[in-house]
């Protein structure tokens, strides 16, 4: 089966078995080397990138579809996954332009609805623990800095921007640090995450004072070694206190 | 035209002109007499209540449709209106049961999609300033305490509960007080709102200290008179500082 045949067969299945006119897109965030990253797939045989997304089977809930699509397109599962915005504009993007950039081989426009409403989900992953892989629609996948995105298909640039705004607003009542940080980390490393999400530097002394005052961190008997001058202590989240603080919205400190 | 004819004509227009399989539902919150209220419509010629909801024209954005539907069904416009959750379960409610309770007169099941995904919006209104009215699908409308809801159609009980949970989580970064309170209020009155949303009593001294410490209130040269013992000062929100506090998530204080 050629790639073109596979693509035609894929869209035929969708047109038959899925809810038409509704899709979903997932913005997967990771944190690495002081940068907030987003995971993208490269559309096969093109230089165009996009978010992992897909469709909802007729008998499937939209939330279940989001987990399944994410697994099918990236190999990742059991992620922290949240609805964040419905992208419902009548004209979300220039479809002719997008299909041309995608080199869409088949004329499926007859059966295809004129517009697609897309539910946006964001996922948070521990970058050190996951190795996403590209699916058959893609010939590459990679992490990109949120500030340095490549050419994106559809309205995926806007979707990423809205996801990022949501992350900023939700820093204090979603387990964002918990899901994005590795198990053990130093306080300066956690500060880098907050700075990356907020897009601005924070005062170190103030950050240290506030974060340790929240009782959500447990200091370990280990230090990060190998640094030139200091060997800072490692911490991990106190899951119980972290959840309590989230419920009360008490993670606010920046 | 009989009501039954009107109903058939209404659904015919929807089946022709609207995005099929997607609807929206609006939870309108108001605050009155120390209670958090939700606005409901009574389905014509029945004892069943429901949220104001409707459909999206093919050429209309989902957000625009939410404003329009709200206006058409309640007479209210220019409201603070926010997406909060997509209700996307494959079986959201028992349709046969619901249609029976609604006394649906026509057999439109042929053209009607098997499932409908609904986008939930919540609206916040100043109870003292609005007089919602029922539309032709309804023969009554009223405000209900969120804790004392009548028999509801569809999955509207769940939709209201999820909206309320969202309101609780968003107390610190959405202008909830600003939109639900009348222009002038006393601090105990504002405390009642927070208590109504959170569903638990707050310590008065603590509340007073924290809310006045946020610089979001302006004390007026007026007092609430007519009370037995005290005549507390009236306040209004300092809109500029309020918006700043929201951006920083700094309304947290309970």
Short mmCIF file of C-alpha atoms in Angstrom, two decimals:
data_model
loop_
_atom_site.label_atom_id
_atom_site.label_comp_id
_atom_site.label_asym_id
_atom_site.label_seq_id
_atom_site.Cartn_x
_atom_site.Cartn_y
_atom_site.Cartn_z
CA UNK A 1 0.00 0.00 0.00
CA UNK A 2 1.46 3.37 -0.97
CA UNK A 3 1.35 6.26 1.42
CA UNK A 4 -1.27 7.93 -0.76
CA UNK A 5 -3.46 4.81 -0.59
CA UNK A 6 -3.03 4.69 3.17
CA UNK A 7 -4.07 8.32 3.46
CA UNK A 8 -7.19 7.77 1.35
CA UNK A 9 -8.10 4.72 3.39
CA UNK A 10 -7.51 6.66 6.64
CA UNK A 11 -9.88 9.46 5.66
CA UNK A 12 -12.47 6.98 4.36
CA UNK A 13 -12.55 5.30 7.76
CA UNK A 14 -12.92 8.67 9.44
CA UNK A 15 -15.75 9.74 7.14
CA UNK A 16 -17.55 6.45 7.90
CA UNK A 17 -16.87 5.87 11.55
CA UNK A 18 -16.29 9.27 13.13
CA UNK A 19 -18.35 12.24 14.21
CA UNK A 20 -18.11 14.54 11.22
CA UNK A 21 -17.20 18.18 11.60
CA UNK A 22 -15.53 17.80 15.00
CA UNK A 23 -11.86 17.10 15.63
CA UNK A 24 -9.41 17.46 18.46
CA UNK A 25 -5.88 18.78 18.73
CA UNK A 26 -3.37 18.11 21.48
CA UNK A 27 -0.68 20.51 22.62
CA UNK A 28 1.92 18.40 24.45
CA UNK A 29 4.14 20.49 26.68
CA UNK A 30 7.49 19.35 28.03
CA UNK A 31 10.26 21.16 29.89
CA UNK A 32 13.90 20.68 29.02
CA UNK A 33 17.12 22.62 29.42
CA UNK A 34 15.30 25.65 30.91
CA UNK A 35 12.92 25.79 27.93
CA UNK A 36 9.22 25.08 27.60
CA UNK A 37 8.80 22.77 24.61
CA UNK A 38 5.91 21.66 22.47
CA UNK A 39 5.81 18.38 20.57
CA UNK A 40 5.09 18.50 16.84
CA UNK A 41 4.78 16.05 13.95
CA UNK A 42 6.05 16.76 10.44
CA UNK A 43 3.45 16.03 7.77
CA UNK A 44 4.84 13.31 5.52
CA UNK A 45 6.82 14.40 2.48
CA UNK A 46 6.48 18.08 3.36
CA UNK A 47 8.23 20.71 5.48
CA UNK A 48 5.03 21.45 7.36
CA UNK A 49 4.53 20.69 11.04
CA UNK A 50 1.38 20.17 13.06
CA UNK A 51 -0.01 19.15 16.42
CA UNK A 52 -1.03 15.56 16.99
CA UNK A 53 -4.77 15.55 16.38
CA UNK A 54 -7.58 13.41 15.10
CA UNK A 55 -11.23 12.51 15.19
CA UNK A 56 -13.85 11.02 17.51
CA UNK A 57 -15.44 7.64 16.83
CA UNK A 58 -19.22 7.75 16.79
CA UNK A 59 -19.46 5.66 19.95
CA UNK A 60 -16.58 7.26 21.84
CA UNK A 61 -16.48 10.18 24.27
CA UNK A 62 -14.47 13.19 23.16
CA UNK A 63 -12.17 12.86 26.18
CA UNK A 64 -11.50 9.17 25.43
CA UNK A 65 -10.83 10.09 21.81
CA UNK A 66 -8.21 12.60 22.96
CA UNK A 67 -6.29 9.90 24.89
CA UNK A 68 -6.57 7.44 22.02
CA UNK A 69 -5.51 9.91 19.32
CA UNK A 70 -2.55 10.98 21.40
CA UNK A 71 -1.48 7.36 21.84
CA UNK A 72 -1.97 6.48 18.17
CA UNK A 73 -0.08 9.49 16.90
CA UNK A 74 2.76 9.72 19.43
CA UNK A 75 2.92 6.42 21.33
CA UNK A 76 2.31 8.27 24.61
CA UNK A 77 -0.43 7.32 27.03
CA UNK A 78 -1.57 7.90 30.59
CA UNK A 79 -0.84 11.60 30.23
CA UNK A 80 -2.16 14.50 32.22
CA UNK A 81 -4.61 15.73 29.59
CA UNK A 82 -7.04 18.66 29.89
CA UNK A 83 -9.59 20.36 27.67
CA UNK A 84 -8.67 24.01 27.35
CA UNK A 85 -10.56 25.69 24.50
CA UNK A 86 -12.97 24.94 21.68
CA UNK A 87 -11.74 26.39 18.39
CA UNK A 88 -15.04 27.14 16.72
CA UNK A 89 -14.53 29.95 14.22
CA UNK A 90 -16.45 29.47 10.98
CA UNK A 91 -13.20 29.90 9.03
CA UNK A 92 -10.37 28.67 11.20
CA UNK A 93 -7.76 28.61 8.38
CA UNK A 94 -7.39 28.71 4.61
CA UNK A 95 -8.23 25.12 3.76
CA UNK A 96 -7.09 25.21 0.12
CA UNK A 97 -3.73 26.59 1.18
CA UNK A 98 -3.39 24.01 3.96
CA UNK A 99 -4.30 21.06 1.74
CA UNK A 100 -1.84 22.25 -0.89
CA UNK A 101 0.94 22.49 1.70
CA UNK A 102 0.01 19.01 2.93
CA UNK A 103 0.03 17.65 -0.65
CA UNK A 104 -3.34 16.04 -0.02
CA UNK A 105 -3.64 13.45 -2.77
CA UNK A 106 -7.34 12.75 -2.89
CA UNK A 107 -10.48 14.67 -3.68
CA UNK A 108 -12.47 13.92 -0.55
CA UNK A 109 -14.05 17.36 -0.41
CA UNK A 110 -17.46 15.97 -1.43
CA UNK A 111 -18.02 13.94 1.71
CA UNK A 112 -15.99 16.25 3.91
CA UNK A 113 -17.84 18.90 5.93
CA UNK A 114 -17.19 22.53 5.05
CA UNK A 115 -15.89 23.34 8.49
CA UNK A 116 -14.40 21.48 11.41
CA UNK A 117 -14.72 22.56 15.01
CA UNK A 118 -11.75 21.44 17.08
CA UNK A 119 -11.48 20.80 20.78
CA UNK A 120 -8.09 21.78 22.14
CA UNK A 121 -6.44 19.62 24.80
CA UNK A 122 -3.14 20.22 26.48
CA UNK A 123 -0.95 17.49 27.89
CA UNK A 124 1.92 17.84 30.32
CA UNK A 125 4.75 15.31 30.26
CA UNK A 126 7.97 14.67 32.09
CA UNK A 127 10.36 15.22 29.19
CA UNK A 128 12.95 12.84 30.67
CA UNK A 129 10.50 9.94 30.77
CA UNK A 130 8.85 9.97 27.37
CA UNK A 131 10.01 9.16 23.86
CA UNK A 132 7.20 10.09 21.52
CA UNK A 133 7.26 8.55 18.06
CA UNK A 134 5.73 9.70 14.79
CA UNK A 135 2.76 7.91 13.24
CA UNK A 136 2.20 6.95 9.58
CA UNK A 137 0.93 10.44 8.68
CA UNK A 138 4.27 11.94 9.70
CA UNK A 139 7.87 11.37 8.73
CA UNK A 140 9.42 13.15 11.68
CA UNK A 141 8.58 14.39 15.15
CA UNK A 142 10.39 16.75 17.45
CA UNK A 143 10.20 19.10 20.40
CA UNK A 144 10.26 22.84 19.67
CA UNK A 145 10.72 25.81 21.96
CA UNK A 146 7.35 27.54 22.30
CA UNK A 147 9.09 30.72 21.18
CA UNK A 148 10.65 29.18 18.06
CA UNK A 149 7.97 27.29 16.19
CA UNK A 150 8.38 26.08 12.60
CA UNK A 151 5.83 26.55 9.79
CA UNK A 152 2.56 25.12 11.11
CA UNK A 153 -0.46 23.71 9.32
CA UNK A 154 -4.09 24.65 10.04
CA UNK A 155 -4.53 27.19 12.91
CA UNK A 156 -2.09 25.28 15.09
CA UNK A 157 0.01 28.33 15.86
CA UNK A 158 -3.04 29.97 17.44
CA UNK A 159 -3.96 26.76 19.26
CA UNK A 160 -0.48 26.60 20.82
CA UNK A 161 -0.70 30.26 21.85
CA UNK A 162 -4.06 29.79 23.53
CA UNK A 163 -2.75 26.67 25.29
CA UNK A 164 0.21 28.65 26.58
CA UNK A 165 -2.03 31.45 27.86
CA UNK A 166 -4.12 28.82 29.62
CA UNK A 167 -1.03 27.31 31.22
CA UNK A 168 -0.08 30.75 32.57
CA UNK A 169 -3.51 31.29 34.04
CA UNK A 170 -3.67 27.80 35.49
CA UNK A 171 -0.22 27.68 37.07
CA UNK A 172 -1.84 27.93 40.49
CA UNK A 173 -4.60 25.39 40.27
CA UNK A 174 -3.44 22.69 37.89
CA UNK A 175 -0.53 20.35 38.76
CA UNK A 176 1.71 21.95 36.15
CA UNK A 177 4.99 21.74 38.05
CA UNK A 178 4.18 18.23 39.17
CA UNK A 179 3.66 16.98 35.63
CA UNK A 180 6.39 18.90 33.84
CA UNK A 181 9.30 18.45 36.25
CA UNK A 182 11.34 15.27 36.63
CA UNK A 183 10.92 13.44 39.91
CA UNK A 184 13.85 15.19 41.58
CA UNK A 185 14.90 18.76 40.92
CA UNK A 186 16.58 21.74 42.50
CA UNK A 187 14.73 24.91 43.36
CA UNK A 188 16.54 26.91 40.68
CA UNK A 189 15.42 24.28 38.15
CA UNK A 190 11.80 24.67 39.28
CA UNK A 191 12.19 28.43 39.03
CA UNK A 192 13.34 28.02 35.39
CA UNK A 193 10.07 26.17 34.67
CA UNK A 194 7.96 28.97 36.12
CA UNK A 195 9.97 31.52 34.19
CA UNK A 196 9.57 29.52 30.98
CA UNK A 197 5.78 29.28 31.40
CA UNK A 198 5.38 32.91 32.43
CA UNK A 199 7.88 34.18 29.89
CA UNK A 200 9.63 36.48 32.37
CA UNK A 201 12.41 36.25 34.95
CA UNK A 202 11.57 35.88 38.63
CA UNK A 203 13.51 37.05 41.63
CA UNK A 204 15.46 34.05 42.99
CA UNK A 205 15.36 34.94 46.66
CA UNK A 206 11.65 35.66 46.54
CA UNK A 207 10.93 32.47 44.60
CA UNK A 208 12.91 30.35 47.05
CA UNK A 209 11.18 31.89 50.03
CA UNK A 210 7.67 31.53 48.65
CA UNK A 211 7.98 28.03 47.22
CA UNK A 212 9.52 26.60 50.36
CA UNK A 213 6.85 28.39 52.41
CA UNK A 214 4.09 26.44 50.65
CA UNK A 215 4.95 23.08 52.23
CA UNK A 216 4.64 21.36 48.86
CA UNK A 217 8.31 20.39 48.57
CA UNK A 218 10.29 17.74 50.40
CA UNK A 219 14.03 18.30 50.59
CA UNK A 220 15.99 15.13 49.91
CA UNK A 221 19.32 14.07 51.34
CA UNK A 222 20.85 14.42 47.91
CA UNK A 223 22.50 17.27 46.09
CA UNK A 224 22.94 18.10 42.44
CA UNK A 225 26.69 17.73 41.95
CA UNK A 226 28.99 18.62 39.11
CA UNK A 227 28.16 22.32 39.06
CA UNK A 228 31.06 24.75 39.23
CA UNK A 229 30.37 26.47 42.52
CA UNK A 230 27.37 25.10 44.33
CA UNK A 231 25.80 21.72 44.84
CA UNK A 232 22.16 22.59 45.54
CA UNK A 233 19.79 20.22 47.31
CA UNK A 234 17.37 18.10 45.37
CA UNK A 235 13.66 18.28 46.14
CA UNK A 236 10.57 16.39 45.21
CA UNK A 237 6.92 17.35 45.42
CA UNK A 238 4.93 16.34 48.48
CA UNK A 239 2.02 14.95 46.49
CA UNK A 240 -0.53 15.19 49.27
CA UNK A 241 0.25 18.79 50.17
CA UNK A 242 0.55 19.67 46.49
CA UNK A 243 -2.98 18.40 45.81
CA UNK A 244 -4.30 20.25 48.85
CA UNK A 245 -2.66 23.47 47.71
CA UNK A 246 -4.18 23.05 44.24
CA UNK A 247 -7.66 22.58 45.63
CA UNK A 248 -7.28 25.78 47.61
CA UNK A 249 -5.64 27.61 44.72
CA UNK A 250 -2.73 28.19 47.05
CA UNK A 251 0.13 27.66 44.65
CA UNK A 252 0.10 31.36 43.90
CA UNK A 253 3.45 32.85 44.66
CA UNK A 254 4.84 34.69 41.69
CA UNK B 1 -49.37 28.56 13.77
CA UNK B 2 -49.75 26.13 16.66
CA UNK B 3 -46.91 25.60 19.09
CA UNK B 4 -46.36 22.15 17.63
CA UNK B 5 -46.02 23.64 14.13
CA UNK B 6 -43.60 26.24 15.43
CA UNK B 7 -41.50 23.55 17.04
CA UNK B 8 -41.36 21.49 13.85
CA UNK B 9 -40.43 24.55 11.86
CA UNK B 10 -37.74 25.47 14.42
CA UNK B 11 -36.06 22.08 14.20
CA UNK B 12 -36.33 22.05 10.39
CA UNK B 13 -34.43 25.32 10.25
CA UNK B 14 -31.80 23.93 12.58
CA UNK B 15 -31.40 20.74 10.56
CA UNK B 16 -30.94 22.85 7.41
CA UNK B 17 -28.91 25.81 8.57
CA UNK B 18 -26.93 24.66 11.57
CA UNK B 19 -23.86 22.55 12.28
CA UNK B 20 -25.35 19.15 13.04
CA UNK B 21 -24.34 17.21 16.10
CA UNK B 22 -23.01 20.19 18.02
CA UNK B 23 -24.98 22.37 20.43
CA UNK B 24 -24.25 24.78 23.23
CA UNK B 25 -25.68 25.29 26.68
CA UNK B 26 -25.43 28.38 28.85
CA UNK B 27 -25.34 28.39 32.64
CA UNK B 28 -26.31 31.92 33.71
CA UNK B 29 -25.27 32.67 37.27
CA UNK B 30 -26.68 35.49 39.35
CA UNK B 31 -26.32 36.40 43.02
CA UNK B 32 -29.28 37.48 45.11
CA UNK B 33 -30.22 37.52 48.76
CA UNK B 34 -27.00 35.72 49.77
CA UNK B 35 -27.69 32.90 47.30
CA UNK B 36 -25.98 31.86 44.08
CA UNK B 37 -28.70 31.44 41.47
CA UNK B 38 -28.94 29.83 38.08
CA UNK B 39 -31.41 30.87 35.40
CA UNK B 40 -33.67 28.18 33.90
CA UNK B 41 -36.42 27.95 31.31
CA UNK B 42 -39.46 25.69 31.67
CA UNK B 43 -40.11 23.59 28.57
CA UNK B 44 -43.52 24.54 27.21
CA UNK B 45 -46.52 22.58 28.47
CA UNK B 46 -44.37 20.46 30.80
CA UNK B 47 -42.95 20.61 34.33
CA UNK B 48 -39.42 20.15 33.02
CA UNK B 49 -36.74 22.81 33.22
CA UNK B 50 -33.60 23.33 31.18
CA UNK B 51 -30.71 25.65 30.50
CA UNK B 52 -30.96 28.14 27.65
CA UNK B 53 -29.19 26.42 24.79
CA UNK B 54 -29.21 26.11 21.04
CA UNK B 55 -27.29 25.50 17.87
CA UNK B 56 -24.60 27.05 15.70
CA UNK B 57 -25.33 28.41 12.22
CA UNK B 58 -23.07 26.96 9.55
CA UNK B 59 -21.38 30.32 8.97
CA UNK B 60 -21.17 31.42 12.60
CA UNK B 61 -18.44 30.96 15.20
CA UNK B 62 -19.37 28.90 18.23
CA UNK B 63 -18.66 31.84 20.55
CA UNK B 64 -20.91 34.15 18.49
CA UNK B 65 -23.60 31.48 18.52
CA UNK B 66 -23.44 31.40 22.33
CA UNK B 67 -24.14 35.14 22.56
CA UNK B 68 -26.91 34.95 19.99
CA UNK B 69 -28.61 31.92 21.55
CA UNK B 70 -28.50 33.54 24.95
CA UNK B 71 -30.08 36.70 23.57
CA UNK B 72 -32.76 34.83 21.62
CA UNK B 73 -33.72 32.63 24.53
CA UNK B 74 -33.52 35.05 27.45
CA UNK B 75 -33.40 38.58 26.02
CA UNK B 76 -30.01 39.15 27.67
CA UNK B 77 -26.98 40.35 25.78
CA UNK B 78 -23.51 41.79 26.33
CA UNK B 79 -22.91 39.28 29.08
CA UNK B 80 -19.65 38.05 30.51
CA UNK B 81 -19.66 34.68 28.78
CA UNK B 82 -16.98 31.98 28.94
CA UNK B 83 -16.47 28.50 27.55
CA UNK B 84 -15.95 26.10 30.42
CA UNK B 85 -16.30 22.48 29.30
CA UNK B 86 -17.18 20.37 26.29
CA UNK B 87 -19.77 17.73 27.14
CA UNK B 88 -18.76 15.00 24.74
CA UNK B 89 -19.86 11.66 26.18
CA UNK B 90 -21.23 9.27 23.57
CA UNK B 91 -24.42 8.89 25.64
CA UNK B 92 -24.99 12.11 27.52
CA UNK B 93 -28.55 11.29 28.56
CA UNK B 94 -31.47 8.99 27.81
CA UNK B 95 -32.87 10.62 24.71
CA UNK B 96 -36.13 8.68 24.55
CA UNK B 97 -36.89 9.59 28.14
CA UNK B 98 -35.99 13.24 27.57
CA UNK B 99 -38.09 13.55 24.42
CA UNK B 100 -41.03 11.96 26.19
CA UNK B 101 -40.73 14.39 29.09
CA UNK B 102 -40.51 17.24 26.57
CA UNK B 103 -43.61 15.95 24.72
CA UNK B 104 -41.71 16.25 21.45
CA UNK B 105 -44.44 16.19 18.82
CA UNK B 106 -42.54 15.34 15.68
CA UNK B 107 -40.62 12.38 14.35
CA UNK B 108 -37.41 14.17 13.36
CA UNK B 109 -35.19 11.31 14.43
CA UNK B 110 -34.41 10.43 10.81
CA UNK B 111 -32.51 13.59 10.01
CA UNK B 112 -31.31 14.12 13.55
CA UNK B 113 -27.81 12.91 14.45
CA UNK B 114 -27.54 10.07 16.96
CA UNK B 115 -25.53 12.14 19.40
CA UNK B 116 -24.98 15.79 20.14
CA UNK B 117 -21.79 17.20 21.61
CA UNK B 118 -22.47 20.32 23.65
CA UNK B 119 -20.18 23.20 24.49
CA UNK B 120 -20.86 24.58 27.95
CA UNK B 121 -20.67 28.33 28.54
CA UNK B 122 -21.19 30.14 31.78
CA UNK B 123 -22.45 33.69 32.04
CA UNK B 124 -22.26 36.01 35.03
CA UNK B 125 -24.87 38.72 35.46
CA UNK B 126 -25.67 41.46 37.91
CA UNK B 127 -29.00 40.11 39.16
CA UNK B 128 -30.29 43.59 39.95
CA UNK B 129 -29.81 44.79 36.38
CA UNK B 130 -31.30 42.04 34.25
CA UNK B 131 -34.80 40.80 33.56
CA UNK B 132 -34.50 37.68 31.48
CA UNK B 133 -37.57 36.58 29.55
CA UNK B 134 -38.61 33.18 28.25
CA UNK B 135 -38.62 32.40 24.53
CA UNK B 136 -41.27 30.57 22.48
CA UNK B 137 -39.94 27.13 23.49
CA UNK B 138 -40.66 27.92 27.14
CA UNK B 139 -43.68 28.98 29.12
CA UNK B 140 -41.84 30.15 32.21
CA UNK B 141 -38.42 31.20 33.36
CA UNK B 142 -36.97 31.65 36.80
CA UNK B 143 -33.88 31.81 38.98
CA UNK B 144 -33.12 28.80 41.17
CA UNK B 145 -30.70 28.35 44.03
CA UNK B 146 -27.85 26.18 42.78
CA UNK B 147 -28.56 23.88 45.71
CA UNK B 148 -32.28 23.54 44.99
CA UNK B 149 -32.72 22.71 41.33
CA UNK B 150 -35.99 21.43 39.84
CA UNK B 151 -36.35 18.44 37.49
CA UNK B 152 -33.97 19.12 34.61
CA UNK B 153 -33.96 17.88 31.01
CA UNK B 154 -30.94 16.39 29.20
CA UNK B 155 -27.74 16.29 31.29
CA UNK B 156 -28.29 19.84 32.47
CA UNK B 157 -27.89 18.95 36.13
CA UNK B 158 -24.36 17.74 35.42
CA UNK B 159 -23.63 20.79 33.25
CA UNK B 160 -24.62 23.11 36.11
CA UNK B 161 -22.46 21.15 38.55
CA UNK B 162 -19.42 21.33 36.30
CA UNK B 163 -20.03 25.07 35.79
CA UNK B 164 -20.15 25.57 39.54
CA UNK B 165 -16.90 23.64 40.06
CA UNK B 166 -15.31 25.82 37.39
CA UNK B 167 -16.52 28.98 39.11
CA UNK B 168 -14.90 27.79 42.35
CA UNK B 169 -11.59 27.12 40.64
CA UNK B 170 -11.68 30.38 38.73
CA UNK B 171 -12.61 32.68 41.60
CA UNK B 172 -9.09 34.08 41.54
CA UNK B 173 -8.52 34.71 37.90
CA UNK B 174 -11.88 35.50 36.36
CA UNK B 175 -13.81 38.69 37.24
CA UNK B 176 -16.45 36.75 39.12
CA UNK B 177 -17.10 39.25 41.91
CA UNK B 178 -17.04 42.10 39.44
CA UNK B 179 -19.73 40.56 37.27
CA UNK B 180 -21.99 39.08 39.93
CA UNK B 181 -22.11 41.95 42.44
CA UNK B 182 -24.16 45.10 42.01
CA UNK B 183 -22.18 48.28 41.49
CA UNK B 184 -22.09 49.16 45.19
CA UNK B 185 -21.92 46.66 48.00
CA UNK B 186 -20.74 46.18 51.55
CA UNK B 187 -17.87 43.86 52.43
CA UNK B 188 -20.19 41.42 54.25
CA UNK B 189 -22.29 41.27 51.07
CA UNK B 190 -19.20 40.41 49.02
CA UNK B 191 -18.28 37.79 51.59
CA UNK B 192 -21.74 36.20 51.13
CA UNK B 193 -20.98 35.87 47.41
CA UNK B 194 -17.68 34.10 48.05
CA UNK B 195 -19.39 31.85 50.56
CA UNK B 196 -22.18 31.06 48.09
CA UNK B 197 -19.72 30.14 45.34
CA UNK B 198 -17.44 28.14 47.62
CA UNK B 199 -20.33 26.55 49.50
CA UNK B 200 -18.75 27.15 52.91
CA UNK B 201 -18.60 29.91 55.52
CA UNK B 202 -15.56 32.17 55.73
CA UNK B 203 -14.12 33.94 58.72
CA UNK B 204 -15.35 37.56 58.61
CA UNK B 205 -12.32 39.22 60.13
CA UNK B 206 -9.97 37.32 57.87
CA UNK B 207 -12.06 38.06 54.79
CA UNK B 208 -12.21 41.78 55.58
CA UNK B 209 -8.48 41.98 56.15
CA UNK B 210 -7.54 40.11 53.00
CA UNK B 211 -10.01 41.72 50.61
CA UNK B 212 -9.14 45.25 51.73
CA UNK B 213 -5.44 44.34 51.51
CA UNK B 214 -5.76 43.61 47.79
CA UNK B 215 -6.33 47.24 46.73
CA UNK B 216 -9.18 46.20 44.48
CA UNK B 217 -11.92 47.99 46.44
CA UNK B 218 -12.71 51.67 46.73
CA UNK B 219 -14.58 52.73 49.85
CA UNK B 220 -17.36 55.18 49.05
CA UNK B 221 -18.66 58.01 51.22
CA UNK B 222 -21.94 56.14 51.56
CA UNK B 223 -23.22 53.63 54.02
CA UNK B 224 -25.85 50.91 53.82
CA UNK B 225 -28.55 52.16 56.13
CA UNK B 226 -31.64 50.56 57.57
CA UNK B 227 -29.87 47.67 59.27
CA UNK B 228 -30.59 47.09 62.93
CA UNK B 229 -27.19 47.76 64.46
CA UNK B 230 -24.61 48.84 61.96
CA UNK B 231 -24.50 50.93 58.84
CA UNK B 232 -21.53 49.48 56.98
CA UNK B 233 -19.69 51.41 54.28
CA UNK B 234 -20.42 50.76 50.64
CA UNK B 235 -17.59 49.82 48.30
CA UNK B 236 -17.11 49.43 44.60
CA UNK B 237 -14.45 47.62 42.63
CA UNK B 238 -11.43 49.54 41.42
CA UNK B 239 -11.64 48.19 37.87
CA UNK B 240 -8.03 48.87 36.97
CA UNK B 241 -6.56 47.23 40.05
CA UNK B 242 -9.08 44.42 39.78
CA UNK B 243 -7.96 43.62 36.23
CA UNK B 244 -4.30 43.78 37.30
CA UNK B 245 -4.96 41.42 40.19
CA UNK B 246 -6.72 38.98 37.85
CA UNK B 247 -3.82 38.95 35.42
CA UNK B 248 -1.48 38.12 38.26
CA UNK B 249 -3.91 35.63 39.77
CA UNK B 250 -3.73 37.70 42.91
CA UNK B 251 -7.33 37.58 43.97
CA UNK B 252 -6.56 34.54 46.04
CA UNK B 253 -7.45 35.14 49.62
CA UNK B 254 -9.80 32.52 50.90
#
